[in-house]
Amino acid sequence: MAYMEDFLAATGLTKSFDSVQVVNSVSFTVRSQEIFGLLGPNGAGKTTTIRMLSTVLDPDDGDVTIGGHLVAKESDAVRKLIGVCPQELALYPELSAIDNLVFFGRMAGLSSSEAKESAADVLERVGLTDRAKDAVRKYSGGMKRRVNIAIALMSRPQLLFLDEPTVGIDPQSRNHIFDTVLALRDEGMTVLYTTHYMEEADRLCDRIGIMDEGQIIALGTPAELKAQVGDADTTTLEEVFLSLTGRSLRD
């Protein structure tokens, strides 16, 4: 696949909470129309990094540029380019899926007609059109995750942040999320995907940054990372992490 220029560039991102350094001088780029994975164990600093990239948190040090805009100075312009699907479910359980989507679409600045049109589109994309009018409280955990992703897609972003989108869900929803992410990339969207599941990163991501203890310790395509340790066709990303850190990714 031929990539265009970098859509996101992070340089020297650093963040501490109560004197504990959570992210330590993280630098990487995400190319236009690729799926870039941040792979690492829970507590590695992935979510804090996402929050700095997506204008939610100010870094203690470092810069982020998205779509040619410096996040620190042009955060409003950046927000128009991005969609964020957090780990936490942000849904109103008594409302239907379509009412949730229309509400969040209006909050994002869409008109009523735009919100309804976008809601119908994204519900079809995440495979929930037939359950659109059911209250979200009746949904399985995986279906709620898919609605969470749909909310992030309401404004048709150019860059989508997905933070651990498949934690604790059923295989059917996980596979549907995989298919959705790959289709979005193929249609031209740029995706930053965090996970601690090696098989997900290997299956989905064009390039991966392996993150541990607040730092990026390796960066490359899945094949490049595996070739650093052994045969790229037989080595796993778990073995790459074990080689780099001396411990299992699932610790």
Coordinates of C-alpha atoms in Angstrom, one line a residue:
M1 CA 0.0 0.0 0.0
A2 CA 1.3 3.4 -0.9
Y3 CA 1.0 6.0 1.8
M4 CA 0.7 9.8 1.5
E5 CA 2.4 12.2 3.9
D6 CA 2.3 11.9 7.7
F7 CA -1.1 12.9 9.1
L8 CA 0.0 12.9 12.7
A9 CA 3.4 13.6 14.1
A10 CA 4.2 13.4 17.9
T11 CA 7.6 14.6 19.1
G12 CA 8.9 14.1 22.7
L13 CA 5.5 13.7 24.4
T14 CA 6.0 13.6 28.2
K15 CA 3.4 13.5 31.0
S16 CA 3.6 13.0 34.7
F17 CA 0.9 12.7 37.4
D18 CA 1.9 13.3 41.0
S19 CA 5.6 13.1 40.2
V20 CA 5.1 9.7 38.4
Q21 CA 6.1 9.8 34.8
V22 CA 3.5 8.0 32.8
V23 CA 4.7 9.0 29.3
N24 CA 8.4 9.6 28.7
S25 CA 9.5 11.4 25.5
V26 CA 7.3 9.5 23.0
S27 CA 7.8 10.3 19.3
F28 CA 6.2 8.7 16.3
T29 CA 4.3 9.5 13.1
V30 CA 1.1 8.1 11.7
R31 CA 0.9 8.2 7.9
S32 CA -2.3 9.2 6.1
Q33 CA -4.6 6.2 5.4
E34 CA -2.8 3.7 7.6
I35 CA -3.8 1.8 10.7
F36 CA -1.1 2.6 13.3
G37 CA -1.1 0.4 16.4
L38 CA 0.1 1.3 19.9
L39 CA 0.8 -2.2 21.4
G40 CA 1.6 -2.6 25.1
P41 CA 0.5 -4.0 28.4
N42 CA -2.1 -2.2 30.6
G43 CA -0.4 0.7 32.3
A44 CA 2.1 1.3 29.5
G45 CA 0.9 4.8 28.9
K46 CA -1.2 4.2 25.8
T47 CA -4.4 5.9 27.0
T48 CA -2.5 8.9 28.3
T49 CA -0.8 9.2 25.0
I50 CA -4.1 9.1 23.2
R51 CA -5.5 11.8 25.5
M52 CA -2.6 14.1 24.7
L53 CA -2.9 13.4 20.9
S54 CA -6.7 14.1 20.9
T55 CA -6.5 17.5 22.8
V56 CA -7.9 16.1 26.1
L57 CA -4.7 16.4 28.0
D58 CA -1.9 19.0 27.7
P59 CA 1.6 17.4 27.6
D60 CA 4.2 18.5 30.1
D61 CA 6.6 18.6 27.2
G62 CA 6.5 17.8 23.5
D63 CA 4.4 18.7 20.4
V64 CA 1.7 17.1 18.3
T65 CA 0.8 18.1 14.8
I66 CA -2.4 16.6 13.2
G67 CA -3.4 17.4 9.6
G68 CA -0.9 20.3 9.6
H69 CA -2.3 21.9 12.8
L70 CA -0.3 22.2 16.0
V71 CA -2.5 20.7 18.7
A72 CA -1.3 23.1 21.4
K73 CA -2.3 26.2 19.4
E74 CA -5.0 25.0 17.0
S75 CA -7.0 22.5 19.1
D76 CA -10.4 23.6 17.6
A77 CA -9.1 22.9 14.1
V78 CA -7.7 19.5 15.2
R79 CA -11.0 18.5 16.9
K80 CA -12.8 18.9 13.5
L81 CA -10.5 16.3 12.0
I82 CA -10.6 13.6 14.7
G83 CA -13.0 11.1 16.2
V84 CA -12.3 9.5 19.6
C85 CA -13.6 6.2 20.9
P86 CA -12.4 5.9 24.5
Q87 CA -12.1 2.7 26.5
E88 CA -15.0 3.8 28.7
L89 CA -18.5 3.4 27.3
A90 CA -20.1 6.9 26.9
L91 CA -23.7 6.0 26.3
Y92 CA -27.2 6.7 27.7
P93 CA -28.6 3.3 28.4
E94 CA -32.3 4.2 28.4
L95 CA -32.0 5.8 25.0
S96 CA -32.0 3.9 21.7
A97 CA -28.9 3.5 19.7
I98 CA -30.1 6.0 17.1
D99 CA -31.1 8.5 19.7
N100 CA -27.7 8.2 21.4
L101 CA -26.1 8.9 18.0
V102 CA -28.3 11.8 17.1
F103 CA -27.7 13.4 20.5
F104 CA -23.9 13.1 20.3
G105 CA -24.0 14.3 16.7
R106 CA -25.9 17.4 17.7
M107 CA -23.3 17.9 20.5
A108 CA -20.6 17.8 17.9
G109 CA -22.3 20.5 15.9
L110 CA -24.3 18.6 13.3
S111 CA -27.7 19.9 12.4
S112 CA -30.7 17.7 13.2
S113 CA -30.9 16.4 9.6
E114 CA -27.2 15.9 9.4
A115 CA -27.2 14.0 12.7
K116 CA -30.0 11.7 11.6
E117 CA -28.4 11.0 8.2
S118 CA -25.0 10.3 9.8
A119 CA -26.6 8.1 12.5
A120 CA -28.3 5.9 9.9
D121 CA -25.0 5.6 8.0
V122 CA -22.8 4.7 11.0
L123 CA -25.3 2.2 12.4
E124 CA -25.2 0.4 9.1
R125 CA -21.4 0.5 9.1
V126 CA -21.2 -1.1 12.6
G127 CA -23.9 -3.7 11.8
L128 CA -26.7 -2.5 14.1
T129 CA -29.3 -1.1 11.8
D130 CA -31.8 -3.8 12.8
R131 CA -31.4 -2.8 16.5
A132 CA -31.4 0.9 16.0
K133 CA -34.5 1.7 18.0
D134 CA -33.8 -0.7 20.9
A135 CA -32.6 0.8 24.2
V136 CA -28.9 0.5 24.6
R137 CA -29.4 -1.2 28.0
K138 CA -30.7 -4.2 26.1
Y139 CA -27.4 -4.5 24.1
S140 CA -24.6 -7.0 24.7
G141 CA -21.2 -5.6 25.8
G142 CA -19.9 -6.0 22.2
M143 CA -22.9 -4.2 20.7
K144 CA -22.4 -1.3 23.1
R145 CA -18.7 -1.1 22.0
R146 CA -19.9 -0.9 18.4
V147 CA -22.2 2.0 19.3
N148 CA -19.3 3.7 21.0
I149 CA -17.3 3.5 17.8
A150 CA -20.3 4.7 15.8
I151 CA -20.4 7.9 18.0
A152 CA -16.8 8.5 17.1
L153 CA -17.6 8.3 13.4
M154 CA -20.6 10.6 13.5
S155 CA -18.7 13.7 12.3
R156 CA -16.9 11.7 9.6
P157 CA -13.4 12.2 11.0
Q158 CA -10.2 12.0 9.0
L159 CA -8.4 10.5 11.9
L160 CA -10.0 7.9 14.3
F161 CA -8.6 7.1 17.7
L162 CA -9.6 3.7 19.0
D163 CA -8.5 3.0 22.6
E164 CA -8.7 -0.8 23.4
P165 CA -12.0 -1.1 21.5
T166 CA -12.4 -4.9 21.9
V167 CA -11.8 -5.4 25.6
G168 CA -14.2 -7.9 27.1
I169 CA -16.4 -8.5 24.1
D170 CA -17.7 -11.5 22.2
P171 CA -15.9 -12.9 19.1
Q172 CA -18.7 -11.8 16.7
S173 CA -18.5 -8.1 17.8
R174 CA -14.7 -8.3 17.7
N175 CA -14.6 -9.6 14.2
H176 CA -17.2 -7.0 13.2
I177 CA -15.0 -4.2 14.6
F178 CA -12.0 -5.6 12.7
D179 CA -13.9 -5.5 9.5
T180 CA -15.1 -2.0 10.2
V181 CA -11.6 -0.7 10.9
L182 CA -10.1 -2.3 7.8
A183 CA -13.0 -0.9 5.6
L184 CA -12.5 2.6 7.1
R185 CA -8.8 2.5 6.2
D186 CA -9.5 1.2 2.7
E187 CA -11.9 4.2 2.3
G188 CA -9.2 6.6 3.2
M189 CA -9.4 7.1 7.0
T190 CA -6.4 7.2 9.2
V191 CA -6.7 5.1 12.4
L192 CA -4.7 5.0 15.6
Y193 CA -5.5 1.8 17.5
T194 CA -4.3 0.9 21.0
T195 CA -4.4 -2.7 22.2
H196 CA -2.7 -5.2 24.5
Y197 CA -3.8 -8.1 22.2
M198 CA -0.9 -9.1 20.0
E199 CA -3.1 -10.9 17.5
E200 CA -5.2 -7.8 16.9
A201 CA -2.1 -5.7 16.2
D202 CA -0.7 -8.3 13.9
R203 CA -4.0 -8.7 12.0
L204 CA -4.9 -5.0 11.7
C205 CA -2.0 -2.7 11.8
D206 CA 0.2 -1.5 9.0
R207 CA 2.8 -0.3 11.5
I208 CA 3.1 -0.7 15.2
G209 CA 4.8 1.1 18.1
I210 CA 5.5 -1.2 21.0
M211 CA 5.0 0.8 24.2
D212 CA 6.2 -0.2 27.7
E213 CA 6.6 1.9 30.9
G214 CA 5.8 5.1 29.1
Q215 CA 8.2 4.7 26.2
I216 CA 8.1 3.5 22.6
I217 CA 10.7 0.6 22.6
A218 CA 10.2 -0.5 19.0
L219 CA 8.6 0.8 15.9
G220 CA 7.9 -0.8 12.5
T221 CA 5.7 -3.1 10.5
P222 CA 4.7 -6.3 12.2
A223 CA 7.0 -8.2 9.8
E224 CA 9.9 -5.8 10.6
L225 CA 9.4 -6.2 14.3
K226 CA 9.3 -10.0 14.2
A227 CA 12.4 -10.1 11.9
Q228 CA 14.4 -8.4 14.7
V229 CA 13.9 -11.5 16.8
G230 CA 13.6 -14.4 14.4
D231 CA 11.8 -15.6 11.3
A232 CA 9.1 -13.1 10.5
D233 CA 6.8 -15.9 9.3
T234 CA 6.9 -17.8 12.6
T235 CA 7.8 -15.3 15.3
T236 CA 5.0 -13.7 17.3
L237 CA 4.7 -10.1 18.6
E238 CA 4.6 -11.7 22.1
E239 CA 8.1 -13.1 21.5
V240 CA 9.2 -9.6 20.3
F241 CA 8.0 -8.0 23.5
L242 CA 9.6 -10.8 25.6
S243 CA 12.9 -10.3 23.8
L244 CA 12.8 -6.5 24.3
T245 CA 11.7 -6.5 27.9
G246 CA 12.4 -9.9 29.4
R247 CA 8.8 -10.4 30.3
S248 CA 5.4 -11.4 28.8
L249 CA 3.2 -8.8 27.3
R250 CA 0.3 -10.2 29.3
D251 CA 2.0 -9.7 32.7

